[in-house]
CSV table of C-alpha atoms in Angstrom, one decimal:
chain,number,residue,atom,x,y,z
A,1,UNK,CA,1.1,28.3,92.4
A,2,UNK,CA,1.0,32.1,92.0
A,3,UNK,CA,-1.5,34.7,93.3
A,4,UNK,CA,-2.0,37.4,90.6
A,5,UNK,CA,-3.6,40.6,91.9
A,6,UNK,CA,-5.2,42.5,89.0
A,7,UNK,CA,-6.4,46.1,89.4
A,8,UNK,CA,-8.7,47.4,86.8
A,9,UNK,CA,-9.5,51.2,86.8
A,10,UNK,CA,-11.4,53.5,84.5
A,11,UNK,CA,-9.1,55.5,82.1
A,12,UNK,CA,-8.5,59.1,83.0
A,13,UNK,CA,-11.3,61.3,81.7
A,14,UNK,CA,-13.9,58.5,81.6
A,15,UNK,CA,-16.9,59.5,83.7
A,16,UNK,CA,-17.5,57.5,86.8
A,17,UNK,CA,-21.2,57.8,87.9
A,18,UNK,CA,-20.7,55.1,90.6
A,19,UNK,CA,-17.7,57.0,92.0
A,20,UNK,CA,-19.8,60.3,92.0
A,21,UNK,CA,-22.7,58.6,93.8
A,22,UNK,CA,-20.3,57.2,96.5
A,23,UNK,CA,-18.7,60.7,96.9
A,24,UNK,CA,-22.1,62.3,97.4
A,25,UNK,CA,-23.1,59.6,99.9
A,26,UNK,CA,-19.9,60.1,101.9
A,27,UNK,CA,-20.6,63.9,101.9
A,28,UNK,CA,-24.1,63.3,103.2
A,29,UNK,CA,-22.4,61.2,106.0
A,30,UNK,CA,-20.3,64.3,106.8
A,31,UNK,CA,-17.1,63.0,105.1
A,32,UNK,CA,-16.8,66.1,102.9
A,33,UNK,CA,-13.0,65.9,102.9
A,34,UNK,CA,-13.4,63.3,100.1
A,35,UNK,CA,-12.9,65.3,96.9
A,36,UNK,CA,-13.1,62.5,94.4
A,37,UNK,CA,-13.9,58.7,94.2
A,38,UNK,CA,-13.0,56.3,91.4
A,39,UNK,CA,-14.3,52.8,91.5
A,40,UNK,CA,-12.6,49.8,89.8
A,41,UNK,CA,-12.2,46.1,90.0
A,42,UNK,CA,-9.8,44.1,92.2
A,43,UNK,CA,-9.5,40.5,90.9
A,44,UNK,CA,-7.4,37.8,92.5
A,45,UNK,CA,-6.3,34.9,90.3
A,46,UNK,CA,-4.8,31.7,91.7
A,47,UNK,CA,-2.7,30.4,88.8
A,48,UNK,CA,-0.6,27.3,88.3
A,49,UNK,CA,3.0,27.7,87.1
A,50,UNK,CA,3.0,28.0,83.3
A,51,UNK,CA,5.4,29.0,80.5
A,52,UNK,CA,5.1,32.7,79.5
A,53,UNK,CA,3.0,33.5,82.6
A,54,UNK,CA,3.1,37.3,82.2
A,55,UNK,CA,2.2,37.1,78.5
A,56,UNK,CA,-0.8,34.9,79.3
A,57,UNK,CA,-1.9,37.2,82.1
A,58,UNK,CA,-1.8,40.2,79.8
A,59,UNK,CA,-3.9,38.2,77.3
A,60,UNK,CA,-6.5,37.4,80.0
A,61,UNK,CA,-6.7,41.1,80.9
A,62,UNK,CA,-7.0,42.3,77.3
A,63,UNK,CA,-9.5,39.6,76.3
A,64,UNK,CA,-11.7,39.4,79.4
A,65,UNK,CA,-10.8,41.1,82.7
A,66,UNK,CA,-10.6,44.7,81.4
A,67,UNK,CA,-12.4,46.6,78.7
A,68,UNK,CA,-9.5,48.1,76.8
A,69,UNK,CA,-11.7,51.0,75.4
A,70,UNK,CA,-12.5,52.5,78.8
A,71,UNK,CA,-10.3,50.7,81.4
A,72,UNK,CA,-6.6,50.4,82.3
A,73,UNK,CA,-5.1,47.5,84.3
A,74,UNK,CA,-2.0,46.6,86.2
A,75,UNK,CA,-1.1,43.5,88.2
A,76,UNK,CA,1.2,42.1,90.8
A,77,UNK,CA,2.4,38.5,91.0
A,78,UNK,CA,3.3,36.8,94.2
A,79,UNK,CA,4.0,33.2,95.3
A,80,UNK,CA,0.8,31.8,96.7
A,81,UNK,CA,0.8,30.2,100.1
A,82,UNK,CA,-1.5,27.1,99.9
B,1,UNK,CA,-4.1,65.8,99.7
B,2,UNK,CA,-3.9,62.0,100.0
B,3,UNK,CA,-4.8,59.2,97.7
B,4,UNK,CA,-6.4,56.4,99.6
B,5,UNK,CA,-6.5,53.0,97.9
B,6,UNK,CA,-9.2,50.8,99.3
B,7,UNK,CA,-9.4,47.1,98.5
B,8,UNK,CA,-12.7,45.3,99.3
B,9,UNK,CA,-12.8,41.5,99.0
B,10,UNK,CA,-15.3,38.8,99.8
B,11,UNK,CA,-14.6,37.1,103.1
B,12,UNK,CA,-13.1,33.6,103.0
B,13,UNK,CA,-15.8,31.0,102.5
B,14,UNK,CA,-18.3,33.4,100.9
B,15,UNK,CA,-19.4,32.1,97.5
B,16,UNK,CA,-18.2,34.2,94.5
B,17,UNK,CA,-20.4,33.4,91.5
B,18,UNK,CA,-18.9,36.2,89.5
B,19,UNK,CA,-15.4,34.8,90.1
B,20,UNK,CA,-16.6,31.3,89.1
B,21,UNK,CA,-18.1,32.7,85.9
B,22,UNK,CA,-14.8,34.5,85.0
B,23,UNK,CA,-12.8,31.3,85.8
B,24,UNK,CA,-15.1,29.3,83.4
B,25,UNK,CA,-14.7,31.9,80.7
B,26,UNK,CA,-11.0,31.9,81.1
B,27,UNK,CA,-11.0,28.1,80.8
B,28,UNK,CA,-13.0,28.3,77.7
B,29,UNK,CA,-10.4,30.7,76.3
B,30,UNK,CA,-7.8,27.9,77.1
B,31,UNK,CA,-6.4,29.6,80.2
B,32,UNK,CA,-7.1,26.5,82.3
B,33,UNK,CA,-4.1,27.2,84.6
B,34,UNK,CA,-6.4,29.6,86.5
B,35,UNK,CA,-7.6,27.5,89.4
B,36,UNK,CA,-9.6,30.2,91.3
B,37,UNK,CA,-10.9,33.7,90.7
B,38,UNK,CA,-12.1,36.1,93.4
B,39,UNK,CA,-13.6,39.5,92.4
B,40,UNK,CA,-13.6,42.5,94.6
B,41,UNK,CA,-13.7,46.3,94.5
B,42,UNK,CA,-10.8,48.7,94.1
B,43,UNK,CA,-11.8,52.2,95.2
B,44,UNK,CA,-9.5,55.3,95.0
B,45,UNK,CA,-10.4,58.3,97.2
B,46,UNK,CA,-8.8,61.7,96.9
B,47,UNK,CA,-9.0,63.0,100.5
B,48,UNK,CA,-8.0,66.4,102.0
B,49,UNK,CA,-5.8,66.4,105.0
B,50,UNK,CA,-8.0,66.0,108.1
B,51,UNK,CA,-7.6,65.2,111.8
B,52,UNK,CA,-7.9,61.4,112.6
B,53,UNK,CA,-7.7,60.5,108.9
B,54,UNK,CA,-7.3,56.8,109.5
B,55,UNK,CA,-10.2,56.7,111.9
B,56,UNK,CA,-12.5,58.4,109.4
B,57,UNK,CA,-11.4,56.1,106.5
B,58,UNK,CA,-12.3,53.1,108.7
B,59,UNK,CA,-15.6,54.6,109.4
B,60,UNK,CA,-16.2,55.3,105.6
B,61,UNK,CA,-15.4,51.6,104.9
B,62,UNK,CA,-17.5,50.3,107.7
B,63,UNK,CA,-20.5,52.5,106.9
B,64,UNK,CA,-20.5,52.5,103.1
B,65,UNK,CA,-17.6,51.1,101.0
B,66,UNK,CA,-17.7,47.6,102.3
B,67,UNK,CA,-20.4,45.3,103.6
B,68,UNK,CA,-19.0,44.1,106.9
B,69,UNK,CA,-21.2,40.9,106.8
B,70,UNK,CA,-19.6,39.4,103.7
B,71,UNK,CA,-16.6,41.6,102.9
B,72,UNK,CA,-13.2,42.4,104.3
B,73,UNK,CA,-11.2,45.6,103.4
B,74,UNK,CA,-7.8,47.0,103.6
B,75,UNK,CA,-6.3,50.3,102.4
B,76,UNK,CA,-3.1,52.1,101.6
B,77,UNK,CA,-2.6,55.9,102.0
B,78,UNK,CA,-0.2,57.8,99.8
B,79,UNK,CA,0.6,61.5,99.3
B,80,UNK,CA,-1.4,62.5,96.2
B,81,UNK,CA,0.4,64.3,93.3
B,82,UNK,CA,-1.9,67.0,92.1
């Protein structure tokens, strides 16, 4: 069993209204040292051992977990402790 | 300038309907090796150098970025390349 950690982020240059809203809220809470906020998804998958694991993970990301038009992704694979 | 990577995840035992929906979609796309999916937030903060940086990051997470009732968080701090 593997734990796959997928990080999905907005591509450079894509506007991030959610990030902007968080930054303004932080500033209103006096955390004005925060210059920029970018919000993405962190997805953990528990995956059984399978042939071509990385190829299938890329397919899952391309088809479902990330929107290739506006998002980038990267992932880390680790042995899962059950 | 620092880049702070914040990972917000649902606490163990908290139901994750979004994760369940993704898992079912992956299974319908024939990725049935995925046994479990947990969805969280990945937030990148660009932060100016400040006294008590870690203390202030914890405060930001406790007050705004994570819901302490149902979510856990951890973060990584790295020098930002501008």
